[in-house]
């Protein structure tokens, strides 16, 4: 809809502008709640920055994995110039790869400086869907990650990726609203758990809720690179793995209580 936003004499990519606004909103939310978790100011910012780097690496890595079959077929036709490599690494990111990469980077920092992983999980969980909501709005503005064709959808006019002039389901905006709802649920969960020791349950709840949302919304995604395998996309299989892992986690907890 609006790939670039002009600020003074500069054309700023709307996607990255929304990501920066989302990062700012997430940092504000974290600092507003920092006192409840007794998280140091420098640790709060360091984990955000390190997690952002890990997220970018993870998101790009998973994207490259999903397009390996296409790359193998096109290898004889590709002109491996600097410009080609620049284009390959400038676009294309998969959220689940970013989530996994960001969590691993944050966990490594906590291990290195002996911070409680459970406390960090509960502390950072609501900031994840808040940031993601801004990112999905950025996707809508840029015209990427578009939805399937529908008779009543939104038609892009200046998209650099999605088909222009075709009514498409606004899956990006729907996912943004779902992420805001998940953020609200996590803050409510945190409020009810106030006074108790951190358990890491907020992060598990986030993973379960988002996995359900992502699995369903994938059926309304219309962009070409979905990495389908056995009728399901890469993100749907990851959603299933997330839910399966969460199920095993709670099953082990129940068994310990029974013993």
PDB file of C-alpha atoms in Angstrom:
ATOM      1  CA  UNK A   1       0.000   0.000   0.000  1.00  0.00           C
ATOM      2  CA  UNK A   2       2.831   2.363   0.942  1.00  0.00           C
ATOM      3  CA  UNK A   3       6.270   0.770   0.384  1.00  0.00           C
ATOM      4  CA  UNK A   4       8.113   3.988   1.283  1.00  0.00           C
ATOM      5  CA  UNK A   5       7.301   6.817   3.675  1.00  0.00           C
ATOM      6  CA  UNK A   6       8.895  10.155   2.845  1.00  0.00           C
ATOM      7  CA  UNK A   7      10.410  11.930   5.854  1.00  0.00           C
ATOM      8  CA  UNK A   8      11.952  15.259   4.879  1.00  0.00           C
ATOM      9  CA  UNK A   9      14.008  14.433   1.762  1.00  0.00           C
ATOM     10  CA  UNK A  10      14.411  10.743   2.573  1.00  0.00           C
ATOM     11  CA  UNK A  11      12.308   7.781   1.404  1.00  0.00           C
ATOM     12  CA  UNK A  12      12.182   5.383   4.352  1.00  0.00           C
ATOM     13  CA  UNK A  13      11.067   1.769   3.724  1.00  0.00           C
ATOM     14  CA  UNK A  14       7.767   1.478   5.586  1.00  0.00           C
ATOM     15  CA  UNK A  15       8.502  -2.091   6.722  1.00  0.00           C
ATOM     16  CA  UNK A  16      11.713  -1.175   8.511  1.00  0.00           C
ATOM     17  CA  UNK A  17      10.162   1.999   9.904  1.00  0.00           C
ATOM     18  CA  UNK A  18       7.356  -0.051  11.476  1.00  0.00           C
ATOM     19  CA  UNK A  19       9.910  -2.543  12.812  1.00  0.00           C
ATOM     20  CA  UNK A  20      11.808   0.293  14.483  1.00  0.00           C
ATOM     21  CA  UNK A  21       8.567   1.660  15.957  1.00  0.00           C
ATOM     22  CA  UNK A  22       7.710  -1.840  17.151  1.00  0.00           C
ATOM     23  CA  UNK A  23      11.116  -2.196  18.767  1.00  0.00           C
ATOM     24  CA  UNK A  24      10.631   1.172  20.489  1.00  0.00           C
ATOM     25  CA  UNK A  25       7.167   0.152  21.732  1.00  0.00           C
ATOM     26  CA  UNK A  26       8.582  -3.147  23.034  1.00  0.00           C
ATOM     27  CA  UNK A  27      11.399  -1.356  24.886  1.00  0.00           C
ATOM     28  CA  UNK A  28       8.910   1.088  26.451  1.00  0.00           C
ATOM     29  CA  UNK A  29       6.760  -1.840  27.615  1.00  0.00           C
ATOM     30  CA  UNK A  30       9.792  -3.601  29.079  1.00  0.00           C
ATOM     31  CA  UNK A  31      11.049  -0.573  30.977  1.00  0.00           C
ATOM     32  CA  UNK A  32       7.542   0.123  32.309  1.00  0.00           C
ATOM     33  CA  UNK A  33       7.493  -3.383  33.846  1.00  0.00           C
ATOM     34  CA  UNK A  34      11.179  -3.740  34.724  1.00  0.00           C
ATOM     35  CA  UNK A  35      10.721  -2.998  38.425  1.00  0.00           C
ATOM     36  CA  UNK A  36       8.363  -5.939  38.950  1.00  0.00           C
ATOM     37  CA  UNK A  37      10.979  -8.386  37.680  1.00  0.00           C
ATOM     38  CA  UNK A  38      14.023  -6.649  39.182  1.00  0.00           C
ATOM     39  CA  UNK A  39      15.769  -6.646  35.801  1.00  0.00           C
ATOM     40  CA  UNK A  40      18.770  -4.342  35.509  1.00  0.00           C
ATOM     41  CA  UNK A  41      18.483  -1.514  32.992  1.00  0.00           C
ATOM     42  CA  UNK A  42      21.601  -2.502  31.045  1.00  0.00           C
ATOM     43  CA  UNK A  43      20.592  -6.190  30.913  1.00  0.00           C
ATOM     44  CA  UNK A  44      17.172  -5.187  29.575  1.00  0.00           C
ATOM     45  CA  UNK A  45      18.661  -3.249  26.680  1.00  0.00           C
ATOM     46  CA  UNK A  46      21.491  -5.695  25.981  1.00  0.00           C
ATOM     47  CA  UNK A  47      19.102  -8.637  25.638  1.00  0.00           C
ATOM     48  CA  UNK A  48      16.866  -6.600  23.313  1.00  0.00           C
ATOM     49  CA  UNK A  49      19.785  -5.675  21.049  1.00  0.00           C
ATOM     50  CA  UNK A  50      21.351  -9.136  21.089  1.00  0.00           C
ATOM     51  CA  UNK A  51      17.950 -10.726  20.535  1.00  0.00           C
ATOM     52  CA  UNK A  52      17.328  -8.422  17.562  1.00  0.00           C
ATOM     53  CA  UNK A  53      20.616  -9.509  15.971  1.00  0.00           C
ATOM     54  CA  UNK A  54      19.830 -13.167  16.605  1.00  0.00           C
ATOM     55  CA  UNK A  55      16.343 -12.670  15.177  1.00  0.00           C
ATOM     56  CA  UNK A  56      17.649 -11.180  11.932  1.00  0.00           C
ATOM     57  CA  UNK A  57      20.144 -14.021  11.496  1.00  0.00           C
ATOM     58  CA  UNK A  58      17.554 -16.673  12.309  1.00  0.00           C
ATOM     59  CA  UNK A  59      14.860 -15.140  10.077  1.00  0.00           C
ATOM     60  CA  UNK A  60      17.197 -14.939   7.089  1.00  0.00           C
ATOM     61  CA  UNK A  61      18.615 -18.432   7.676  1.00  0.00           C
ATOM     62  CA  UNK A  62      15.188 -20.078   7.725  1.00  0.00           C
ATOM     63  CA  UNK A  63      14.165 -18.142   4.608  1.00  0.00           C
ATOM     64  CA  UNK A  64      17.236 -19.370   2.733  1.00  0.00           C
ATOM     65  CA  UNK A  65      16.461 -22.927   3.851  1.00  0.00           C
ATOM     66  CA  UNK A  66      12.920 -22.686   2.447  1.00  0.00           C
ATOM     67  CA  UNK A  67      14.148 -21.593  -0.987  1.00  0.00           C
ATOM     68  CA  UNK A  68      17.018 -24.085  -1.316  1.00  0.00           C
ATOM     69  CA  UNK A  69      15.140 -26.220  -3.918  1.00  0.00           C
ATOM     70  CA  UNK A  70      14.503 -23.137  -6.092  1.00  0.00           C
ATOM     71  CA  UNK A  71      18.084 -21.950  -5.697  1.00  0.00           C
ATOM     72  CA  UNK A  72      19.442 -25.347  -6.761  1.00  0.00           C
ATOM     73  CA  UNK A  73      17.320 -25.276  -9.927  1.00  0.00           C
ATOM     74  CA  UNK A  74      18.340 -21.712 -10.770  1.00  0.00           C
ATOM     75  CA  UNK A  75      22.061 -22.037 -10.001  1.00  0.00           C
ATOM     76  CA  UNK A  76      23.096 -22.401 -13.695  1.00  0.00           C
ATOM     77  CA  UNK A  77      21.106 -19.251 -14.593  1.00  0.00           C
ATOM     78  CA  UNK A  78      22.170 -17.034 -11.682  1.00  0.00           C
ATOM     79  CA  UNK A  79      24.766 -14.345 -12.257  1.00  0.00           C
ATOM     80  CA  UNK A  80      26.571 -14.458  -8.905  1.00  0.00           C
ATOM     81  CA  UNK A  81      27.508 -10.810  -8.859  1.00  0.00           C
ATOM     82  CA  UNK A  82      27.695  -8.587  -5.798  1.00  0.00           C
ATOM     83  CA  UNK A  83      24.266  -7.185  -6.715  1.00  0.00           C
ATOM     84  CA  UNK A  84      22.722 -10.682  -6.796  1.00  0.00           C
ATOM     85  CA  UNK A  85      24.084 -11.542  -3.365  1.00  0.00           C
ATOM     86  CA  UNK A  86      22.911  -8.165  -2.054  1.00  0.00           C
ATOM     87  CA  UNK A  87      19.366  -8.811  -3.309  1.00  0.00           C
ATOM     88  CA  UNK A  88      19.394 -12.329  -1.866  1.00  0.00           C
ATOM     89  CA  UNK A  89      20.272 -11.095   1.612  1.00  0.00           C
ATOM     90  CA  UNK A  90      18.288  -7.840   1.583  1.00  0.00           C
ATOM     91  CA  UNK A  91      14.802  -9.346   1.339  1.00  0.00           C
ATOM     92  CA  UNK A  92      13.051 -12.435   2.618  1.00  0.00           C
ATOM     93  CA  UNK A  93      12.671 -13.166   6.320  1.00  0.00           C
ATOM     94  CA  UNK A  94      10.690 -15.890   8.110  1.00  0.00           C
ATOM     95  CA  UNK A  95       9.292 -14.924  11.517  1.00  0.00           C
ATOM     96  CA  UNK A  96       9.689 -18.329  13.136  1.00  0.00           C
ATOM     97  CA  UNK A  97      13.377 -18.332  12.263  1.00  0.00           C
ATOM     98  CA  UNK A  98      13.666 -14.885  13.822  1.00  0.00           C
ATOM     99  CA  UNK A  99      11.823 -16.018  16.952  1.00  0.00           C
ATOM    100  CA  UNK A 100      14.073 -19.038  17.413  1.00  0.00           C
ATOM    101  CA  UNK A 101      17.229 -17.043  16.682  1.00  0.00           C
ATOM    102  CA  UNK A 102      16.222 -14.242  19.046  1.00  0.00           C
ATOM    103  CA  UNK A 103      15.345 -16.651  21.868  1.00  0.00           C
ATOM    104  CA  UNK A 104      18.632 -18.521  21.490  1.00  0.00           C
ATOM    105  CA  UNK A 105      20.604 -15.255  21.591  1.00  0.00           C
ATOM    106  CA  UNK A 106      18.701 -14.054  24.669  1.00  0.00           C
ATOM    107  CA  UNK A 107      19.167 -17.416  26.386  1.00  0.00           C
ATOM    108  CA  UNK A 108      22.920 -17.323  25.661  1.00  0.00           C
ATOM    109  CA  UNK A 109      23.154 -13.873  27.274  1.00  0.00           C
ATOM    110  CA  UNK A 110      21.240 -15.058  30.344  1.00  0.00           C
ATOM    111  CA  UNK A 111      23.490 -18.093  30.674  1.00  0.00           C
ATOM    112  CA  UNK A 112      26.623 -15.985  30.251  1.00  0.00           C
ATOM    113  CA  UNK A 113      25.657 -13.503  32.954  1.00  0.00           C
ATOM    114  CA  UNK A 114      23.768 -15.967  35.174  1.00  0.00           C
ATOM    115  CA  UNK A 115      20.348 -14.409  34.817  1.00  0.00           C
ATOM    116  CA  UNK A 116      17.225 -16.430  35.529  1.00  0.00           C
ATOM    117  CA  UNK A 117      15.852 -17.870  32.304  1.00  0.00           C
ATOM    118  CA  UNK A 118      12.381 -18.189  33.817  1.00  0.00           C
ATOM    119  CA  UNK A 119      12.358 -14.568  34.924  1.00  0.00           C
ATOM    120  CA  UNK A 120      13.598 -13.416  31.522  1.00  0.00           C
ATOM    121  CA  UNK A 121      10.947 -15.538  29.765  1.00  0.00           C
ATOM    122  CA  UNK A 122       8.093 -14.010  31.778  1.00  0.00           C
ATOM    123  CA  UNK A 123       9.580 -10.526  31.453  1.00  0.00           C
ATOM    124  CA  UNK A 124      10.102 -10.478  27.683  1.00  0.00           C
ATOM    125  CA  UNK A 125       7.102 -12.554  26.558  1.00  0.00           C
ATOM    126  CA  UNK A 126       4.535  -9.694  26.190  1.00  0.00           C
ATOM    127  CA  UNK A 127       7.039  -7.595  24.208  1.00  0.00           C
ATOM    128  CA  UNK A 128       7.317 -10.251  21.483  1.00  0.00           C
ATOM    129  CA  UNK A 129       3.744 -10.058  20.114  1.00  0.00           C
ATOM    130  CA  UNK A 130       3.745  -6.275  20.533  1.00  0.00           C
ATOM    131  CA  UNK A 131       6.803  -5.953  18.309  1.00  0.00           C
ATOM    132  CA  UNK A 132       5.404  -8.513  15.880  1.00  0.00           C
ATOM    133  CA  UNK A 133       2.153  -6.561  15.510  1.00  0.00           C
ATOM    134  CA  UNK A 134       4.077  -3.524  14.257  1.00  0.00           C
ATOM    135  CA  UNK A 135       6.078  -5.777  11.947  1.00  0.00           C
ATOM    136  CA  UNK A 136       2.925  -7.185  10.361  1.00  0.00           C
ATOM    137  CA  UNK A 137       1.591  -3.673   9.796  1.00  0.00           C
ATOM    138  CA  UNK A 138       4.893  -3.003   8.060  1.00  0.00           C
ATOM    139  CA  UNK A 139       4.294  -6.087   5.905  1.00  0.00           C
ATOM    140  CA  UNK A 140       0.891  -4.690   4.926  1.00  0.00           C
ATOM    141  CA  UNK A 141       2.337  -1.305   4.010  1.00  0.00           C
ATOM    142  CA  UNK A 142       5.154  -2.881   2.014  1.00  0.00           C
ATOM    143  CA  UNK A 143       2.840  -5.368   0.317  1.00  0.00           C
ATOM    144  CA  UNK A 144       4.722  -8.498   1.385  1.00  0.00           C
ATOM    145  CA  UNK A 145       3.379 -11.643   3.110  1.00  0.00           C
ATOM    146  CA  UNK A 146       0.079 -11.022   1.336  1.00  0.00           C
ATOM    147  CA  UNK A 147      -3.116 -13.041   1.575  1.00  0.00           C
ATOM    148  CA  UNK A 148      -5.078 -15.155  -0.860  1.00  0.00           C
ATOM    149  CA  UNK A 149      -7.280 -13.602  -3.520  1.00  0.00           C
ATOM    150  CA  UNK A 150     -10.812 -12.827  -2.303  1.00  0.00           C
ATOM    151  CA  UNK A 151     -13.761 -10.932  -3.814  1.00  0.00           C
ATOM    152  CA  UNK A 152     -13.794  -8.388  -0.960  1.00  0.00           C
ATOM    153  CA  UNK A 153     -10.120  -7.985  -0.082  1.00  0.00           C
ATOM    154  CA  UNK A 154      -7.633  -5.137  -0.210  1.00  0.00           C
ATOM    155  CA  UNK A 155      -6.110  -4.290  -3.602  1.00  0.00           C
ATOM    156  CA  UNK A 156      -2.524  -3.061  -3.629  1.00  0.00           C
ATOM    157  CA  UNK A 157      -1.547  -0.326  -6.061  1.00  0.00           C
ATOM    158  CA  UNK A 158       2.172   0.210  -5.457  1.00  0.00           C
ATOM    159  CA  UNK A 159       3.331  -3.094  -3.999  1.00  0.00           C
ATOM    160  CA  UNK A 160       6.818  -4.246  -4.971  1.00  0.00           C
ATOM    161  CA  UNK A 161       5.949  -7.873  -4.197  1.00  0.00           C
ATOM    162  CA  UNK A 162       2.192  -8.617  -4.079  1.00  0.00           C
ATOM    163  CA  UNK A 163       0.062  -8.599  -7.246  1.00  0.00           C
ATOM    164  CA  UNK A 164      -1.339  -5.098  -7.779  1.00  0.00           C
ATOM    165  CA  UNK A 165      -5.000  -4.428  -8.551  1.00  0.00           C
ATOM    166  CA  UNK A 166      -6.118  -7.828  -7.188  1.00  0.00           C
ATOM    167  CA  UNK A 167      -8.366  -8.034  -4.060  1.00  0.00           C
ATOM    168  CA  UNK A 168      -6.356  -9.896  -1.404  1.00  0.00           C
ATOM    169  CA  UNK A 169      -7.260 -11.058   2.097  1.00  0.00           C
ATOM    170  CA  UNK A 170      -5.522  -8.642   4.545  1.00  0.00           C
ATOM    171  CA  UNK A 171      -3.867 -11.464   6.460  1.00  0.00           C
ATOM    172  CA  UNK A 172      -1.105  -9.118   7.685  1.00  0.00           C
ATOM    173  CA  UNK A 173      -3.577  -6.873   9.524  1.00  0.00           C
ATOM    174  CA  UNK A 174      -5.461  -9.856  10.946  1.00  0.00           C
ATOM    175  CA  UNK A 175      -2.211 -11.269  12.328  1.00  0.00           C
ATOM    176  CA  UNK A 176      -1.309  -7.840  13.746  1.00  0.00           C
ATOM    177  CA  UNK A 177      -4.637  -7.752  15.629  1.00  0.00           C
ATOM    178  CA  UNK A 178      -4.094 -11.310  16.867  1.00  0.00           C
ATOM    179  CA  UNK A 179      -0.646 -10.363  18.158  1.00  0.00           C
ATOM    180  CA  UNK A 180      -2.077  -7.384  20.038  1.00  0.00           C
ATOM    181  CA  UNK A 181      -4.696  -9.694  21.557  1.00  0.00           C
ATOM    182  CA  UNK A 182      -1.956 -12.148  22.608  1.00  0.00           C
ATOM    183  CA  UNK A 183      -0.016  -9.266  24.194  1.00  0.00           C
ATOM    184  CA  UNK A 184      -3.132  -8.299  26.190  1.00  0.00           C
ATOM    185  CA  UNK A 185      -3.648 -11.917  27.301  1.00  0.00           C
ATOM    186  CA  UNK A 186      -0.033 -12.162  28.485  1.00  0.00           C
ATOM    187  CA  UNK A 187      -0.287  -8.922  30.470  1.00  0.00           C
ATOM    188  CA  UNK A 188      -3.494 -10.219  32.080  1.00  0.00           C
ATOM    189  CA  UNK A 189      -1.731 -13.490  32.874  1.00  0.00           C
ATOM    190  CA  UNK A 190       1.123 -11.517  34.422  1.00  0.00           C
ATOM    191  CA  UNK A 191      -1.298  -9.492  36.528  1.00  0.00           C
ATOM    192  CA  UNK A 192      -2.950 -12.615  37.904  1.00  0.00           C
ATOM    193  CA  UNK A 193       0.438 -14.180  38.655  1.00  0.00           C
ATOM    194  CA  UNK A 194       1.697 -11.085  40.495  1.00  0.00           C
ATOM    195  CA  UNK A 195       3.439 -11.969  43.741  1.00  0.00           C
ATOM    196  CA  UNK A 196       4.394 -15.467  42.590  1.00  0.00           C
ATOM    197  CA  UNK A 197       7.819 -16.661  41.536  1.00  0.00           C
ATOM    198  CA  UNK A 198       8.492 -16.439  37.765  1.00  0.00           C
ATOM    199  CA  UNK A 199       7.897 -19.778  36.057  1.00  0.00           C
ATOM    200  CA  UNK A 200       8.482 -19.010  32.381  1.00  0.00           C
ATOM    201  CA  UNK A 201       4.815 -19.752  31.806  1.00  0.00           C
ATOM    202  CA  UNK A 202       4.223 -16.484  29.947  1.00  0.00           C
ATOM    203  CA  UNK A 203       6.614 -17.478  27.165  1.00  0.00           C
ATOM    204  CA  UNK A 204       5.033 -20.926  26.912  1.00  0.00           C
ATOM    205  CA  UNK A 205       1.572 -19.355  26.741  1.00  0.00           C
ATOM    206  CA  UNK A 206       2.766 -16.983  24.016  1.00  0.00           C
ATOM    207  CA  UNK A 207       4.256 -19.836  21.984  1.00  0.00           C
ATOM    208  CA  UNK A 208       1.042 -21.864  22.248  1.00  0.00           C
ATOM    209  CA  UNK A 209      -1.264 -18.977  21.329  1.00  0.00           C
ATOM    210  CA  UNK A 210       0.846 -17.782  18.435  1.00  0.00           C
ATOM    211  CA  UNK A 211       1.341 -21.310  17.087  1.00  0.00           C
ATOM    212  CA  UNK A 212      -2.457 -21.728  16.913  1.00  0.00           C
ATOM    213  CA  UNK A 213      -2.912 -18.326  15.251  1.00  0.00           C
ATOM    214  CA  UNK A 214      -0.129 -18.892  12.737  1.00  0.00           C
ATOM    215  CA  UNK A 215      -1.282 -22.396  11.827  1.00  0.00           C
ATOM    216  CA  UNK A 216      -4.777 -21.124  10.978  1.00  0.00           C
ATOM    217  CA  UNK A 217      -3.721 -17.935   9.197  1.00  0.00           C
ATOM    218  CA  UNK A 218      -1.285 -19.827   6.971  1.00  0.00           C
ATOM    219  CA  UNK A 219      -4.305 -21.128   5.037  1.00  0.00           C
ATOM    220  CA  UNK A 220      -5.030 -17.519   4.039  1.00  0.00           C
ATOM    221  CA  UNK A 221      -1.473 -16.689   2.986  1.00  0.00           C
ATOM    222  CA  UNK A 222      -1.071 -16.214  -0.754  1.00  0.00           C
ATOM    223  CA  UNK A 223       2.615 -15.326  -1.175  1.00  0.00           C
ATOM    224  CA  UNK A 224       4.608 -17.730  -3.273  1.00  0.00           C
ATOM    225  CA  UNK A 225       7.376 -18.869  -0.898  1.00  0.00           C
ATOM    226  CA  UNK A 226       5.573 -21.054   1.645  1.00  0.00           C
ATOM    227  CA  UNK A 227       7.867 -24.090   1.655  1.00  0.00           C
ATOM    228  CA  UNK A 228       4.971 -26.570   1.437  1.00  0.00           C
ATOM    229  CA  UNK A 229       5.477 -30.173   2.501  1.00  0.00           C
ATOM    230  CA  UNK A 230       2.598 -32.676   2.697  1.00  0.00           C
ATOM    231  CA  UNK A 231      -0.014 -29.943   2.168  1.00  0.00           C
ATOM    232  CA  UNK A 232       1.289 -27.808   5.048  1.00  0.00           C
ATOM    233  CA  UNK A 233       3.694 -24.858   4.992  1.00  0.00           C
ATOM    234  CA  UNK A 234       6.999 -24.664   6.812  1.00  0.00           C
ATOM    235  CA  UNK A 235       5.463 -22.343   9.429  1.00  0.00           C
ATOM    236  CA  UNK A 236       2.566 -24.754   9.991  1.00  0.00           C
ATOM    237  CA  UNK A 237       4.954 -27.615  10.655  1.00  0.00           C
ATOM    238  CA  UNK A 238       6.908 -25.434  13.080  1.00  0.00           C
ATOM    239  CA  UNK A 239       3.611 -24.495  14.786  1.00  0.00           C
ATOM    240  CA  UNK A 240       2.828 -28.190  15.201  1.00  0.00           C
ATOM    241  CA  UNK A 241       6.306 -28.818  16.651  1.00  0.00           C
ATOM    242  CA  UNK A 242       5.849 -25.930  19.077  1.00  0.00           C
ATOM    243  CA  UNK A 243       2.494 -27.282  20.277  1.00  0.00           C
ATOM    244  CA  UNK A 244       3.876 -30.833  20.461  1.00  0.00           C
ATOM    245  CA  UNK A 245       6.835 -29.643  22.548  1.00  0.00           C
ATOM    246  CA  UNK A 246       4.565 -27.656  24.861  1.00  0.00           C
ATOM    247  CA  UNK A 247       2.323 -30.697  25.268  1.00  0.00           C
ATOM    248  CA  UNK A 248       5.307 -32.862  26.268  1.00  0.00           C
ATOM    249  CA  UNK A 249       6.435 -30.170  28.731  1.00  0.00           C
ATOM    250  CA  UNK A 250       3.084 -30.123  30.536  1.00  0.00           C
ATOM    251  CA  UNK A 251       2.820 -33.905  30.399  1.00  0.00           C
ATOM    252  CA  UNK A 252       6.134 -34.169  32.253  1.00  0.00           C
ATOM    253  CA  UNK A 253       4.918 -31.650  34.848  1.00  0.00           C
ATOM    254  CA  UNK A 254       1.749 -33.670  35.448  1.00  0.00           C
ATOM    255  CA  UNK A 255       3.744 -36.894  35.818  1.00  0.00           C
ATOM    256  CA  UNK A 256       6.030 -35.289  38.395  1.00  0.00           C
ATOM    257  CA  UNK A 257       3.037 -34.139  40.408  1.00  0.00           C
ATOM    258  CA  UNK A 258       1.497 -37.602  40.291  1.00  0.00           C
ATOM    259  CA  UNK A 259       4.744 -39.151  41.534  1.00  0.00           C
TER     260      UNK A 259
END
